[in-house]
């Protein structure tokens, strides 16, 4: 799943940092609703990753029933956090 496509789908732009607070909140609401409805594991994981990068992801125990999915999410979190610590471009 392409993060740029997800940004456009939920926020109407790839430049989330330039959105008005109301537009950002509305996009986050759409994202979280879709996450709750999504049944495809790969797409659900991608939606959770985007939510994590925006600082609004549900807790792992709530988001993922399978231990392997929770571990993959922890790996993603570690990678994103490491990039941030190293001055990378992640949004979180």
PDB file of C-alpha atoms in Angstrom:
ATOM      1  CA  UNK A   1       0.000   0.000   0.000  1.00  0.00           C
ATOM      2  CA  UNK A   2       1.348   3.396  -0.969  1.00  0.00           C
ATOM      3  CA  UNK A   3       1.365   5.965   1.853  1.00  0.00           C
ATOM      4  CA  UNK A   4       0.994   8.853  -0.586  1.00  0.00           C
ATOM      5  CA  UNK A   5      -2.183   7.275  -1.937  1.00  0.00           C
ATOM      6  CA  UNK A   6      -3.493   6.811   1.592  1.00  0.00           C
ATOM      7  CA  UNK A   7      -2.790  10.458   2.391  1.00  0.00           C
ATOM      8  CA  UNK A   8      -4.694  11.563  -0.677  1.00  0.00           C
ATOM      9  CA  UNK A   9      -7.555   9.150   0.061  1.00  0.00           C
ATOM     10  CA  UNK A  10      -8.094  10.333   3.622  1.00  0.00           C
ATOM     11  CA  UNK A  11      -6.789  13.908   3.567  1.00  0.00           C
ATOM     12  CA  UNK A  12      -7.051  14.973  -0.069  1.00  0.00           C
ATOM     13  CA  UNK A  13      -3.346  15.891  -0.158  1.00  0.00           C
ATOM     14  CA  UNK A  14       0.113  14.463   0.432  1.00  0.00           C
ATOM     15  CA  UNK A  15       1.000  17.578   2.447  1.00  0.00           C
ATOM     16  CA  UNK A  16      -0.750  16.749   5.716  1.00  0.00           C
ATOM     17  CA  UNK A  17       1.321  19.326   7.598  1.00  0.00           C
ATOM     18  CA  UNK A  18      -0.314  22.103   5.598  1.00  0.00           C
ATOM     19  CA  UNK A  19      -3.908  21.130   6.431  1.00  0.00           C
ATOM     20  CA  UNK A  20      -6.149  23.270   8.563  1.00  0.00           C
ATOM     21  CA  UNK A  21      -6.833  21.658  11.954  1.00  0.00           C
ATOM     22  CA  UNK A  22     -10.444  20.852  10.989  1.00  0.00           C
ATOM     23  CA  UNK A  23      -9.379  19.133   7.768  1.00  0.00           C
ATOM     24  CA  UNK A  24      -6.703  17.143   9.607  1.00  0.00           C
ATOM     25  CA  UNK A  25      -9.219  16.036  12.253  1.00  0.00           C
ATOM     26  CA  UNK A  26     -11.744  15.017   9.589  1.00  0.00           C
ATOM     27  CA  UNK A  27      -9.114  12.979   7.729  1.00  0.00           C
ATOM     28  CA  UNK A  28      -8.045  11.272  10.935  1.00  0.00           C
ATOM     29  CA  UNK A  29     -11.672  10.407  11.678  1.00  0.00           C
ATOM     30  CA  UNK A  30     -12.044   8.866   8.194  1.00  0.00           C
ATOM     31  CA  UNK A  31      -8.795   6.941   8.632  1.00  0.00           C
ATOM     32  CA  UNK A  32      -9.770   5.502  12.014  1.00  0.00           C
ATOM     33  CA  UNK A  33     -13.259   4.557  10.830  1.00  0.00           C
ATOM     34  CA  UNK A  34     -11.785   2.750   7.831  1.00  0.00           C
ATOM     35  CA  UNK A  35      -9.255   1.030  10.092  1.00  0.00           C
ATOM     36  CA  UNK A  36     -12.103  -0.245  12.258  1.00  0.00           C
ATOM     37  CA  UNK A  37     -14.014  -1.540   9.245  1.00  0.00           C
ATOM     38  CA  UNK A  38     -11.081  -3.013   7.313  1.00  0.00           C
ATOM     39  CA  UNK A  39     -10.883  -6.814   7.167  1.00  0.00           C
ATOM     40  CA  UNK A  40      -7.901  -7.237   4.823  1.00  0.00           C
ATOM     41  CA  UNK A  41      -4.880  -7.787   7.065  1.00  0.00           C
ATOM     42  CA  UNK A  42      -2.348  -6.032   4.845  1.00  0.00           C
ATOM     43  CA  UNK A  43      -4.504  -2.997   4.262  1.00  0.00           C
ATOM     44  CA  UNK A  44      -5.414  -2.860   7.957  1.00  0.00           C
ATOM     45  CA  UNK A  45      -1.721  -2.895   8.855  1.00  0.00           C
ATOM     46  CA  UNK A  46      -1.003  -0.063   6.396  1.00  0.00           C
ATOM     47  CA  UNK A  47      -3.830   2.012   7.868  1.00  0.00           C
ATOM     48  CA  UNK A  48      -2.476   1.418  11.364  1.00  0.00           C
ATOM     49  CA  UNK A  49       1.024   2.457  10.236  1.00  0.00           C
ATOM     50  CA  UNK A  50      -0.322   5.716   8.835  1.00  0.00           C
ATOM     51  CA  UNK A  51      -2.267   6.315  12.048  1.00  0.00           C
ATOM     52  CA  UNK A  52       0.929   5.663  14.039  1.00  0.00           C
ATOM     53  CA  UNK A  53       2.874   8.163  11.970  1.00  0.00           C
ATOM     54  CA  UNK A  54       0.144  10.713  12.700  1.00  0.00           C
ATOM     55  CA  UNK A  55       0.203   9.891  16.416  1.00  0.00           C
ATOM     56  CA  UNK A  56      -3.344   8.502  16.549  1.00  0.00           C
ATOM     57  CA  UNK A  57      -2.899   4.723  16.248  1.00  0.00           C
ATOM     58  CA  UNK A  58      -4.905   2.435  18.518  1.00  0.00           C
ATOM     59  CA  UNK A  59      -2.920   0.407  21.059  1.00  0.00           C
ATOM     60  CA  UNK A  60      -1.438  -2.767  19.633  1.00  0.00           C
ATOM     61  CA  UNK A  61      -3.507  -5.073  21.831  1.00  0.00           C
ATOM     62  CA  UNK A  62      -6.662  -3.428  20.534  1.00  0.00           C
ATOM     63  CA  UNK A  63      -5.542  -3.084  16.923  1.00  0.00           C
ATOM     64  CA  UNK A  64      -4.193  -6.598  16.285  1.00  0.00           C
ATOM     65  CA  UNK A  65      -5.445  -9.946  17.537  1.00  0.00           C
ATOM     66  CA  UNK A  66      -2.501 -11.933  16.179  1.00  0.00           C
ATOM     67  CA  UNK A  67       0.827 -11.870  18.005  1.00  0.00           C
ATOM     68  CA  UNK A  68       2.734 -11.779  14.694  1.00  0.00           C
ATOM     69  CA  UNK A  69       0.833  -8.634  13.657  1.00  0.00           C
ATOM     70  CA  UNK A  70       1.625  -6.968  16.981  1.00  0.00           C
ATOM     71  CA  UNK A  71       5.306  -7.846  16.579  1.00  0.00           C
ATOM     72  CA  UNK A  72       5.338  -6.441  13.035  1.00  0.00           C
ATOM     73  CA  UNK A  73       3.737  -3.258  14.340  1.00  0.00           C
ATOM     74  CA  UNK A  74       6.374  -3.011  17.095  1.00  0.00           C
ATOM     75  CA  UNK A  75       9.089  -3.400  14.457  1.00  0.00           C
ATOM     76  CA  UNK A  76       7.478  -0.615  12.438  1.00  0.00           C
ATOM     77  CA  UNK A  77       7.280   1.607  15.517  1.00  0.00           C
ATOM     78  CA  UNK A  78      10.949   0.997  16.286  1.00  0.00           C
ATOM     79  CA  UNK A  79      11.940   1.808  12.711  1.00  0.00           C
ATOM     80  CA  UNK A  80       9.932   5.036  12.611  1.00  0.00           C
ATOM     81  CA  UNK A  81      11.164   6.132  16.021  1.00  0.00           C
ATOM     82  CA  UNK A  82      14.768   5.370  15.054  1.00  0.00           C
ATOM     83  CA  UNK A  83      14.366   7.492  11.893  1.00  0.00           C
ATOM     84  CA  UNK A  84      13.009  10.356  13.957  1.00  0.00           C
ATOM     85  CA  UNK A  85      15.876  10.070  16.419  1.00  0.00           C
ATOM     86  CA  UNK A  86      18.337  10.134  13.509  1.00  0.00           C
ATOM     87  CA  UNK A  87      16.743  13.217  11.956  1.00  0.00           C
ATOM     88  CA  UNK A  88      14.772  11.339   9.279  1.00  0.00           C
ATOM     89  CA  UNK A  89      11.641  12.666   7.651  1.00  0.00           C
ATOM     90  CA  UNK A  90       8.926  10.688   9.445  1.00  0.00           C
ATOM     91  CA  UNK A  91       5.893  12.744  10.437  1.00  0.00           C
ATOM     92  CA  UNK A  92       5.328  11.460  13.967  1.00  0.00           C
TER      93      UNK A  92
END
